[in-house]
Amino acid sequence: DVKVTQSSRYLVKRTGEKVFLECVQDMDHENMFWYRQDPGLGLRLIYFSYDVKMKEKGDIPEGYSVSREKKERFSLILESASTNQTSMYLCASSSPGQLAKNIQYFGAGTRLSVL
Amino acid sequence: AQTVTQSQPEMSVQEAETVTLSCTYDTSESNYYLFWYKQPPSRQMILVIRQEAYKQQNATENRFSVNFQKAAKSFSLKISDSQLGDTAMYFCAFNHQGAQKLVFGQGTRLTINP
């Protein structure tokens, strides 16, 4: 089974802090994604990466950055956390190519509260 | 722009009943994939069912089936003989062939009552 592990289930941070959310997958997937989940808005893509050191902005990248130094790990960084970044953050991974069927596999999520 | 719309924020049915969740999408592409994902309370999201747009036959996975109407750009999920474990948020999602990003709907919170 594919395993996508997010380092924290719950985080509480203060406004202005630098926050790191970590995600690790064990299936050698090329693609990794960070989403933000808010009630009534579904999942919105923040950033994704299709290879080590490669990244692309999603729909809501403002206030976030990412790092992918190793294939299995994709980090989401909030440079200066703000209260409007309080949300559930989901990491996902997938493999490109037809056999993979475009299926994404998700971590359990990190619920971040910024006070 | 590609969009996915789930018009039912919440639904509630009794155990063993059949329930249908609605999803519409908008795209100008002809080759694409549609997905239903399930997110149980406090647990991670998992794939329920997947449909390829070029296939006319509706996908089925045990008690879960879809009604795919390509011309109407509609992709509803039917859950038969609903069980308490089906209680979850359900997300409809879309991506076109060659793209890796998914576009998600707003989600439907489904509650199965005993």
GROMACS .gro file of C-alpha atoms in nm:
model
  229
    1ASP     CA    1   0.000   0.000   0.000
    2VAL     CA    2   0.106   0.354  -0.072
    3LYS     CA    3   0.188   0.545   0.241
    4VAL     CA    4   0.192   0.924   0.257
    5THR     CA    5   0.292   1.047   0.600
    6GLN     CA    6   0.250   1.400   0.727
    7SER     CA    7   0.469   1.476   1.025
    8SER     CA    8   0.205   1.641   1.243
    9ARG     CA    9  -0.171   1.594   1.278
   10TYR     CA   10  -0.217   1.918   1.473
   11LEU     CA   11  -0.005   2.230   1.496
   12VAL     CA   12  -0.058   2.555   1.682
   13LYS     CA   13   0.162   2.847   1.582
   14ARG     CA   14   0.177   3.219   1.648
   15THR     CA   15   0.136   3.492   1.391
   16GLY     CA   16   0.468   3.570   1.224
   17GLU     CA   17   0.630   3.234   1.297
   18LYS     CA   18   0.797   3.035   1.024
   19VAL     CA   19   0.615   2.704   0.987
   20PHE     CA   20   0.730   2.385   0.821
   21LEU     CA   21   0.488   2.110   0.720
   22GLU     CA   22   0.658   1.789   0.618
   23CYS     CA   23   0.535   1.510   0.394
   24VAL     CA   24   0.701   1.180   0.308
   25GLN     CA   25   0.586   0.914   0.063
   26ASP     CA   26   0.721   0.563   0.031
   27MET     CA   27   0.620   0.468  -0.322
   28ASP     CA   28   0.889   0.644  -0.525
   29HIS     CA   29   0.627   0.875  -0.676
   30GLU     CA   30   0.753   1.155  -0.898
   31ASN     CA   31   0.464   1.391  -0.824
   32MET     CA   32   0.385   1.546  -0.489
   33PHE     CA   33   0.121   1.802  -0.401
   34TRP     CA   34   0.018   2.035  -0.121
   35TYR     CA   35  -0.349   2.126  -0.085
   36ARG     CA   36  -0.539   2.343   0.153
   37GLN     CA   37  -0.885   2.226   0.262
   38ASP     CA   38  -1.142   2.476   0.387
   39PRO     CA   39  -1.516   2.424   0.449
   40GLY     CA   40  -1.723   2.506   0.143
   41LEU     CA   41  -1.414   2.551  -0.074
   42GLY     CA   42  -1.302   2.193  -0.116
   43LEU     CA   43  -0.933   2.132  -0.180
   44ARG     CA   44  -0.724   2.401  -0.342
   45LEU     CA   45  -0.380   2.335  -0.480
   46ILE     CA   46  -0.100   2.539  -0.325
   47TYR     CA   47   0.209   2.395  -0.495
   48PHE     CA   48   0.311   2.077  -0.664
   49SER     CA   49   0.636   1.915  -0.766
   50TYR     CA   50   0.697   1.671  -1.048
   51ASP     CA   51   1.060   1.599  -0.971
   52VAL     CA   52   1.333   1.670  -0.720
   53LYS     CA   53   1.405   2.042  -0.698
   54MET     CA   54   1.119   2.115  -0.940
   55LYS     CA   55   0.808   2.299  -0.832
   56GLU     CA   56   0.510   2.471  -0.983
   57LYS     CA   57   0.261   2.711  -0.834
   58GLY     CA   58  -0.090   2.595  -0.788
   59ASP     CA   59  -0.400   2.808  -0.750
   60ILE     CA   60  -0.318   2.973  -0.415
   61PRO     CA   61   0.062   2.996  -0.372
   62GLU     CA   62   0.071   3.336  -0.204
   63GLY     CA   63   0.225   3.320   0.142
   64TYR     CA   64   0.368   2.973   0.086
   65SER     CA   65   0.684   2.818  -0.049
   66VAL     CA   66   0.795   2.458  -0.093
   67SER     CA   67   1.107   2.250  -0.093
   68ARG     CA   68   1.181   1.916  -0.253
   69GLU     CA   69   1.541   1.812  -0.196
   70LYS     CA   70   1.470   1.439  -0.202
   71LYS     CA   71   1.220   1.246  -0.406
   72GLU     CA   72   1.032   1.111  -0.109
   73ARG     CA   73   0.996   1.438   0.084
   74PHE     CA   74   0.800   1.752   0.005
   75SER     CA   75   0.790   2.038   0.253
   76LEU     CA   76   0.546   2.326   0.271
   77ILE     CA   77   0.679   2.644   0.428
   78LEU     CA   78   0.483   2.934   0.567
   79GLU     CA   79   0.746   3.209   0.582
   80SER     CA   80   0.545   3.426   0.820
   81ALA     CA   81   0.229   3.258   0.940
   82SER     CA   82  -0.090   3.460   0.943
   83THR     CA   83  -0.431   3.387   1.093
   84ASN     CA   84  -0.585   3.342   0.747
   85GLN     CA   85  -0.356   3.043   0.699
   86THR     CA   86  -0.541   2.852   0.970
   87SER     CA   87  -0.663   2.548   0.779
   88MET     CA   88  -0.628   2.177   0.709
   89TYR     CA   89  -0.328   2.099   0.488
   90LEU     CA   90  -0.320   1.781   0.282
   91CYS     CA   91  -0.023   1.629   0.107
   92ALA     CA   92  -0.063   1.389  -0.184
   93SER     CA   93   0.158   1.196  -0.422
   94SER     CA   94   0.113   1.026  -0.757
   95SER     CA   95   0.304   0.866  -1.037
   96PRO     CA   96   0.281   1.000  -1.392
   97GLY     CA   97   0.203   0.774  -1.683
   98GLN     CA   98  -0.099   0.589  -1.802
   99LEU     CA   99  -0.058   0.286  -1.579
  100ALA     CA  100  -0.081   0.502  -1.269
  101LYS     CA  101  -0.424   0.621  -1.385
  102ASN     CA  102  -0.371   0.973  -1.246
  103ILE     CA  103  -0.463   0.854  -0.897
  104GLN     CA  104  -0.340   1.065  -0.608
  105TYR     CA  105  -0.270   0.920  -0.264
  106PHE     CA  106  -0.322   1.140   0.037
  107GLY     CA  107  -0.176   1.184   0.381
  108ALA     CA  108  -0.392   1.216   0.691
  109GLY     CA  109  -0.365   1.595   0.695
  110THR     CA  110  -0.222   1.858   0.928
  111ARG     CA  111  -0.466   2.088   1.101
  112LEU     CA  112  -0.283   2.415   1.151
  113SER     CA  113  -0.407   2.688   1.382
  114VAL     CA  114  -0.235   3.027   1.369
  115LEU     CA  115  -0.309   3.244   1.672
  116ALA     CA  116  -1.100   2.735  -1.660
  117GLN     CA  117  -1.184   2.388  -1.542
  118THR     CA  118  -1.429   2.378  -1.255
  119VAL     CA  119  -1.606   2.111  -1.052
  120THR     CA  120  -1.933   2.183  -0.872
  121GLN     CA  121  -2.097   1.980  -0.599
  122SER     CA  122  -2.430   2.142  -0.526
  123GLN     CA  123  -2.517   1.941  -0.213
  124PRO     CA  124  -2.314   2.060   0.087
  125GLU     CA  125  -2.475   1.801   0.317
  126MET     CA  126  -2.686   1.490   0.285
  127SER     CA  127  -2.825   1.246   0.535
  128VAL     CA  128  -2.987   0.906   0.480
  129GLN     CA  129  -3.079   0.601   0.681
  130GLU     CA  130  -2.862   0.292   0.684
  131ALA     CA  131  -2.934   0.051   0.397
  132GLU     CA  132  -3.084   0.325   0.179
  133THR     CA  133  -2.945   0.428  -0.159
  134VAL     CA  134  -2.805   0.778  -0.194
  135THR     CA  135  -2.684   0.975  -0.494
  136LEU     CA  136  -2.429   1.254  -0.476
  137SER     CA  137  -2.422   1.505  -0.761
  138CYS     CA  138  -2.125   1.652  -0.943
  139THR     CA  139  -2.098   1.866  -1.254
  140TYR     CA  140  -1.783   1.987  -1.420
  141ASP     CA  141  -1.678   2.221  -1.692
  142THR     CA  142  -1.401   2.158  -1.941
  143SER     CA  143  -1.325   2.204  -2.307
  144GLU     CA  144  -1.104   1.895  -2.312
  145SER     CA  145  -1.226   1.571  -2.466
  146ASN     CA  146  -0.997   1.327  -2.283
  147TYR     CA  147  -1.008   1.343  -1.907
  148TYR     CA  148  -1.060   1.150  -1.587
  149LEU     CA  149  -1.316   1.187  -1.312
  150PHE     CA  150  -1.281   1.071  -0.954
  151TRP     CA  151  -1.478   1.038  -0.634
  152TYR     CA  152  -1.270   1.056  -0.317
  153LYS     CA  153  -1.393   0.980   0.034
  154GLN     CA  154  -1.261   1.147   0.350
  155PRO     CA  155  -1.391   0.975   0.666
  156PRO     CA  156  -1.392   1.179   0.988
  157SER     CA  157  -1.034   1.229   1.108
  158ARG     CA  158  -0.899   0.984   0.853
  159GLN     CA  159  -0.719   1.022   0.526
  160MET     CA  160  -0.878   1.064   0.189
  161ILE     CA  161  -0.907   0.756  -0.027
  162LEU     CA  162  -1.017   0.696  -0.383
  163VAL     CA  163  -1.366   0.550  -0.418
  164ILE     CA  164  -1.406   0.525  -0.792
  165ARG     CA  165  -1.257   0.652  -1.116
  166GLN     CA  166  -1.401   0.705  -1.464
  167GLU     CA  167  -1.222   0.765  -1.791
  168ALA     CA  168  -1.412   1.002  -2.018
  169TYR     CA  169  -1.360   0.796  -2.332
  170LYS     CA  170  -1.531   0.495  -2.175
  171GLN     CA  171  -1.906   0.492  -2.217
  172GLN     CA  172  -1.960   0.225  -1.955
  173ASN     CA  173  -2.018   0.360  -1.606
  174ALA     CA  174  -1.760   0.255  -1.348
  175THR     CA  175  -1.866   0.031  -1.060
  176GLU     CA  176  -1.688  -0.070  -0.741
  177ASN     CA  177  -1.899  -0.298  -0.525
  178ARG     CA  178  -2.175  -0.080  -0.373
  179PHE     CA  179  -2.044   0.233  -0.545
  180SER     CA  180  -2.135   0.323  -0.901
  181VAL     CA  181  -2.136   0.634  -1.113
  182ASN     CA  182  -2.373   0.784  -1.365
  183PHE     CA  183  -2.146   0.952  -1.617
  184GLN     CA  184  -2.325   1.180  -1.862
  185LYS     CA  185  -2.053   1.326  -2.083
  186ALA     CA  186  -2.274   1.556  -2.287
  187ALA     CA  187  -2.427   1.701  -1.973
  188LYS     CA  188  -2.086   1.708  -1.796
  189SER     CA  189  -2.238   1.528  -1.503
  190PHE     CA  190  -2.074   1.263  -1.282
  191SER     CA  191  -2.292   1.146  -0.994
  192LEU     CA  192  -2.202   0.884  -0.735
  193LYS     CA  193  -2.456   0.627  -0.623
  194ILE     CA  194  -2.405   0.439  -0.297
  195SER     CA  195  -2.628   0.135  -0.261
  196ASP     CA  196  -2.715  -0.035   0.067
  197SER     CA  197  -2.545   0.246   0.258
  198GLN     CA  198  -2.351   0.157   0.570
  199LEU     CA  199  -2.248   0.356   0.879
  200GLY     CA  200  -1.889   0.344   0.754
  201ASP     CA  201  -1.992   0.541   0.446
  202THR     CA  202  -2.026   0.852   0.664
  203ALA     CA  203  -1.764   1.090   0.524
  204MET     CA  204  -1.693   1.394   0.313
  205TYR     CA  205  -1.708   1.305  -0.054
  206PHE     CA  206  -1.516   1.502  -0.313
  207CYS     CA  207  -1.561   1.491  -0.685
  208ALA     CA  208  -1.243   1.566  -0.881
  209PHE     CA  209  -1.128   1.599  -1.239
  210ASN     CA  210  -0.813   1.616  -1.444
  211HIS     CA  211  -0.749   1.603  -1.813
  212GLN     CA  212  -0.523   1.355  -1.982
  213GLY     CA  213  -0.159   1.448  -1.946
  214ALA     CA  214  -0.219   1.674  -1.649
  215GLN     CA  215  -0.117   1.572  -1.301
  216LYS     CA  216  -0.317   1.830  -1.109
  217LEU     CA  217  -0.665   1.752  -0.981
  218VAL     CA  218  -0.946   2.005  -0.963
  219PHE     CA  219  -1.179   1.936  -0.672
  220GLY     CA  220  -1.538   2.022  -0.598
  221GLN     CA  221  -1.651   2.177  -0.272
  222GLY     CA  222  -1.739   1.845  -0.114
  223THR     CA  223  -2.059   1.682   0.016
  224ARG     CA  224  -2.082   1.580   0.379
  225LEU     CA  225  -2.273   1.252   0.388
  226THR     CA  226  -2.412   1.113   0.712
  227ILE     CA  227  -2.553   0.761   0.735
  228ASN     CA  228  -2.790   0.730   1.028
  229PRO     CA  229  -2.856   0.402   1.210
   0.00000   0.00000   0.00000
